mmCIF file of C-alpha atoms in Angstrom:
data_model
loop_
_atom_site.group_PDB
_atom_site.id
_atom_site.type_symbol
_atom_site.label_atom_id
_atom_site.label_comp_id
_atom_site.label_asym_id
_atom_site.label_seq_id
_atom_site.Cartn_x
_atom_site.Cartn_y
_atom_site.Cartn_z
ATOM 1 C CA MET G 1 1.141 -17.735 20.687
ATOM 2 C CA ARG G 2 2.009 -14.185 19.575
ATOM 3 C CA ARG G 3 5.314 -15.299 18.058
ATOM 4 C CA LEU G 4 3.640 -18.210 16.243
ATOM 5 C CA LEU G 5 0.966 -15.976 14.719
ATOM 6 C CA ASP G 6 3.532 -13.374 13.693
ATOM 7 C CA GLN G 7 5.599 -16.117 12.042
ATOM 8 C CA VAL G 8 2.516 -17.383 10.170
ATOM 9 C CA TYR G 9 1.740 -13.859 8.930
ATOM 10 C CA LEU G 10 5.368 -13.387 7.910
ATOM 11 C CA LEU G 11 5.355 -16.726 6.072
ATOM 12 C CA SER G 12 2.193 -15.777 4.180
ATOM 13 C CA GLY G 13 3.807 -12.479 3.176
ATOM 14 C CA GLY G 14 6.888 -14.398 2.054
ATOM 15 C CA ILE G 15 4.770 -16.728 -0.070
ATOM 16 C CA ALA G 16 3.161 -13.665 -1.658
ATOM 17 C CA ALA G 17 6.588 -12.193 -2.426
ATOM 18 C CA VAL G 18 7.843 -15.461 -3.933
ATOM 19 C CA SER G 19 4.689 -15.605 -6.079
ATOM 20 C CA ILE G 20 5.402 -12.119 -7.453
ATOM 21 C CA LEU G 21 8.987 -13.174 -8.137
ATOM 22 C CA ALA G 22 7.696 -16.266 -9.957
ATOM 23 C CA ILE G 23 5.515 -14.052 -12.170
ATOM 24 C CA CYS G 24 8.515 -11.867 -13.011
ATOM 25 C CA LEU G 25 10.693 -14.868 -13.851
ATOM 26 C CA LEU G 26 7.973 -16.548 -15.903
ATOM 27 C CA VAL G 27 7.174 -13.455 -17.964
ATOM 28 C CA THR G 28 10.870 -12.612 -18.401
ATOM 29 C CA ALA G 29 11.565 -16.146 -19.633
ATOM 30 C CA GLN G 30 8.693 -15.947 -22.125
ATOM 31 C CA VAL G 31 9.854 -12.544 -23.380
ATOM 32 C CA GLY G 32 13.340 -14.007 -23.818
ATOM 33 C CA LEU G 33 11.877 -16.878 -25.838
ATOM 34 C CA ASN G 34 9.941 -14.369 -27.970
ATOM 35 C CA VAL G 35 13.156 -12.429 -28.670
ATOM 36 C CA LEU G 36 14.904 -15.700 -29.546
ATOM 37 C CA ALA G 37 12.109 -16.563 -31.985
ATOM 38 C CA ARG G 38 12.352 -13.119 -33.623
ATOM 39 C CA LEU G 39 16.100 -13.421 -34.045
ATOM 40 C CA GLY G 40 16.305 -17.106 -34.930
ATOM 41 C CA GLY G 41 13.143 -17.568 -36.936
ATOM 42 C CA PRO G 42 10.582 -20.374 -36.734
ATOM 43 C CA ALA G 43 13.230 -22.984 -35.923
ATOM 44 C CA LEU G 44 13.804 -21.297 -32.551
ATOM 45 C CA SER G 45 10.164 -20.533 -31.789
ATOM 46 C CA TYR G 46 9.367 -21.802 -28.309
ATOM 47 C CA THR G 47 6.764 -20.928 -25.728
ATOM 48 C CA ILE G 48 6.193 -21.785 -22.097
ATOM 49 C CA PRO G 49 2.941 -23.763 -22.106
ATOM 50 C CA SER G 50 0.127 -21.972 -20.234
ATOM 51 C CA TYR G 51 2.513 -19.310 -18.932
ATOM 52 C CA ALA G 52 -0.296 -16.738 -18.793
ATOM 53 C CA ASP G 53 -2.441 -19.156 -16.766
ATOM 54 C CA PHE G 54 0.404 -19.804 -14.342
ATOM 55 C CA ALA G 55 1.089 -16.077 -14.021
ATOM 56 C CA GLY G 56 -2.584 -15.589 -13.147
ATOM 57 C CA TYR G 57 -2.452 -18.329 -10.520
ATOM 58 C CA PHE G 58 0.674 -16.792 -9.009
ATOM 59 C CA LEU G 59 -1.035 -13.383 -8.979
ATOM 60 C CA ALA G 60 -4.045 -14.798 -7.133
ATOM 61 C CA THR G 61 -1.715 -16.531 -4.683
ATOM 62 C CA ALA G 62 0.235 -13.320 -4.109
ATOM 63 C CA SER G 63 -2.931 -11.269 -3.636
ATOM 64 C CA PHE G 64 -4.616 -13.575 -1.137
ATOM 65 C CA MET G 65 -1.512 -14.653 0.784
ATOM 66 C CA ALA G 66 -0.499 -11.009 1.334
ATOM 67 C CA LEU G 67 -3.778 -10.011 3.002
ATOM 68 C CA ALA G 68 -3.048 -11.104 6.592
ATOM 69 C CA HIS G 69 0.524 -9.800 6.535
ATOM 70 C CA THR G 70 -0.670 -6.464 5.171
ATOM 71 C CA LEU G 71 -3.413 -6.149 7.799
ATOM 72 C CA ARG G 72 -1.062 -6.865 10.682
ATOM 73 C CA HIS G 73 1.367 -4.221 9.426
ATOM 74 C CA GLY G 74 -1.362 -1.567 9.194
ATOM 75 C CA SER G 75 -0.851 -1.200 5.460
ATOM 76 C CA HIS G 76 -4.445 -1.613 4.315
ATOM 77 C CA ILE G 77 -6.238 1.543 3.247
ATOM 78 C CA ARG G 78 -7.796 3.291 6.232
ATOM 79 C CA VAL G 79 -9.713 6.519 6.578
ATOM 80 C CA ASN G 80 -7.209 8.321 8.785
ATOM 81 C CA LEU G 81 -8.646 11.702 7.851
ATOM 82 C CA VAL G 82 -11.750 10.799 9.862
ATOM 83 C CA LEU G 83 -10.100 8.641 12.528
ATOM 84 C CA THR G 84 -7.508 11.207 13.578
ATOM 85 C CA ARG G 85 -10.228 13.776 14.296
ATOM 86 C CA LEU G 86 -12.030 11.452 16.726
ATOM 87 C CA PRO G 87 -11.316 11.311 20.465
ATOM 88 C CA ALA G 88 -9.100 8.396 21.534
ATOM 89 C CA ARG G 89 -12.015 6.342 22.898
ATOM 90 C CA SER G 90 -14.004 6.823 19.679
ATOM 91 C CA GLN G 91 -10.982 5.790 17.614
ATOM 92 C CA TRP G 92 -10.826 2.570 19.616
ATOM 93 C CA VAL G 93 -14.563 1.919 19.203
ATOM 94 C CA ALA G 94 -14.292 2.576 15.454
ATOM 95 C CA GLU G 95 -11.390 0.119 15.234
ATOM 96 C CA ILE G 96 -13.329 -2.542 17.172
ATOM 97 C CA VAL G 97 -16.339 -2.150 14.864
ATOM 98 C CA ALA G 98 -14.147 -2.232 11.745
ATOM 99 C CA LEU G 99 -12.246 -5.306 12.953
ATOM 100 C CA ALA G 100 -15.454 -7.140 13.869
ATOM 101 C CA LEU G 101 -16.997 -6.354 10.477
ATOM 102 C CA GLY G 102 -13.759 -7.327 8.739
ATOM 103 C CA PHE G 103 -13.697 -10.626 10.606
ATOM 104 C CA ALA G 104 -17.335 -11.342 9.729
ATOM 105 C CA ALA G 105 -16.804 -10.509 6.043
ATOM 106 C CA SER G 106 -13.590 -12.521 5.790
ATOM 107 C CA ALA G 107 -15.122 -15.502 7.631
ATOM 108 C CA TYR G 108 -18.005 -15.471 5.140
ATOM 109 C CA ALA G 109 -15.494 -15.239 2.273
ATOM 110 C CA VAL G 110 -13.632 -18.269 3.688
ATOM 111 C CA TRP G 111 -16.872 -20.238 3.832
ATOM 112 C CA PHE G 112 -17.823 -19.266 0.280
ATOM 113 C CA ALA G 113 -14.344 -19.867 -1.176
ATOM 114 C CA THR G 114 -14.123 -23.231 0.585
ATOM 115 C CA SER G 115 -17.469 -24.325 -0.850
ATOM 116 C CA LEU G 116 -16.320 -23.178 -4.307
ATOM 117 C CA MET G 117 -13.049 -25.101 -3.963
ATOM 118 C CA LEU G 118 -14.829 -28.256 -2.756
ATOM 119 C CA GLU G 119 -17.281 -28.004 -5.657
ATOM 120 C CA SER G 120 -14.382 -27.755 -8.112
ATOM 121 C CA LEU G 121 -12.756 -30.756 -6.454
ATOM 122 C CA HIS G 122 -16.015 -32.740 -6.530
ATOM 123 C CA TYR G 123 -16.667 -32.094 -10.220
ATOM 124 C CA GLY G 124 -13.017 -32.379 -11.259
ATOM 125 C CA ASP G 125 -12.902 -28.889 -12.802
ATOM 126 C CA MET G 126 -9.765 -28.346 -14.878
ATOM 127 C CA SER G 127 -8.238 -25.235 -16.428
ATOM 128 C CA THR G 128 -8.659 -24.839 -20.178
ATOM 129 C CA GLY G 129 -5.036 -23.989 -20.970
ATOM 130 C CA ILE G 130 -2.441 -26.131 -22.717
ATOM 131 C CA VAL G 131 -1.476 -27.492 -19.307
ATOM 132 C CA ALA G 132 -4.668 -28.641 -17.601
ATOM 133 C CA ILE G 133 -4.499 -27.817 -13.897
ATOM 134 C CA PRO G 134 -7.167 -28.906 -11.412
ATOM 135 C CA ILE G 135 -8.881 -25.632 -10.497
ATOM 136 C CA TRP G 136 -9.079 -26.537 -6.814
ATOM 137 C CA ILE G 137 -5.298 -26.108 -6.518
ATOM 138 C CA PRO G 138 -5.197 -22.341 -7.189
ATOM 139 C CA GLN G 139 -8.504 -21.971 -5.332
ATOM 140 C CA CYS G 140 -6.843 -23.562 -2.310
ATOM 141 C CA THR G 141 -4.428 -20.637 -2.015
ATOM 142 C CA MET G 142 -7.435 -18.313 -2.012
ATOM 143 C CA VAL G 143 -9.012 -20.285 0.846
ATOM 144 C CA VAL G 144 -5.781 -20.316 2.864
ATOM 145 C CA GLY G 145 -5.174 -16.599 2.279
ATOM 146 C CA LEU G 146 -8.719 -15.672 3.284
ATOM 147 C CA GLY G 147 -8.490 -17.977 6.304
ATOM 148 C CA LEU G 148 -5.321 -16.221 7.414
ATOM 149 C CA LEU G 149 -7.011 -12.855 6.890
ATOM 150 C CA ALA G 150 -9.942 -13.934 9.094
ATOM 151 C CA LEU G 151 -7.451 -15.135 11.715
ATOM 152 C CA ALA G 152 -5.569 -11.818 11.525
ATOM 153 C CA PHE G 153 -8.814 -9.854 11.961
ATOM 154 C CA LEU G 154 -9.777 -11.960 14.988
ATOM 155 C CA ASP G 155 -6.258 -11.771 16.416
ATOM 156 C CA THR G 156 -6.172 -7.987 16.031
ATOM 157 C CA LEU G 157 -9.700 -7.630 17.439
ATOM 158 C CA ILE G 158 -8.759 -9.588 20.571
ATOM 159 C CA GLU G 159 -5.512 -7.647 20.892
ATOM 160 C CA SER G 160 -7.359 -4.322 20.633
ATOM 161 C CA LEU G 161 -10.007 -5.389 23.166
ATOM 162 C CA ARG G 162 -7.301 -6.419 25.640
ATOM 163 C CA ALA G 163 -5.305 -3.217 25.123
ATOM 164 C CA LYS G 164 -8.428 -1.030 25.296
ATOM 165 C CA ARG G 165 -6.938 1.144 22.563
ATOM 166 C CA PRO G 166 -6.369 0.946 18.791
ATOM 167 C CA VAL G 167 -3.487 -1.381 17.973
ATOM 168 C CA LEU G 168 -3.303 -0.945 14.214
ATOM 169 C CA VAL G 169 -0.701 1.648 13.331
ATOM 170 C CA ASP G 170 -0.011 2.671 9.763
ATOM 171 C CA ASP G 171 3.222 1.105 8.572
ATOM 172 C CA VAL G 172 3.805 3.927 6.098
ATOM 173 C CA SER G 173 4.064 7.630 6.726
ATOM 174 C CA GLU G 174 2.670 10.303 4.469
#
């Protein structure tokens, strides 16, 4: 089960990275088209329809899909200044409380985002850009990303309870 969960977290991080790459490629292509229009005049004036909308959708996808991967690698912002001054047992208790609260908050966010996505699906909400996209599609990546975050919080909480010590270690050094 551990390997499967780690692979899921890695996949979500990979999807986030590909989404950032897609933003870079999309914006670079549009800038190239703008340069072409400046050099070639109105005859060579092209634009990627709804490129700003798509860049926004990719940004949301990257943001939400990176959450679980980031949590599992200890890269979220933590208050180490306080935690490092606590005794080992208190550090563990603080981590358990933080993980439980994080799980509760992310589970609520999953519920809310799912209801928002289902409402958009029910009413047939569409984006207002040149290319009309059903809004539930980008909202779906938010639901999946938040669901993976809730799973990562629960996974880490169970792991910490079993280990009887903090298991989150900062992935970066100061």
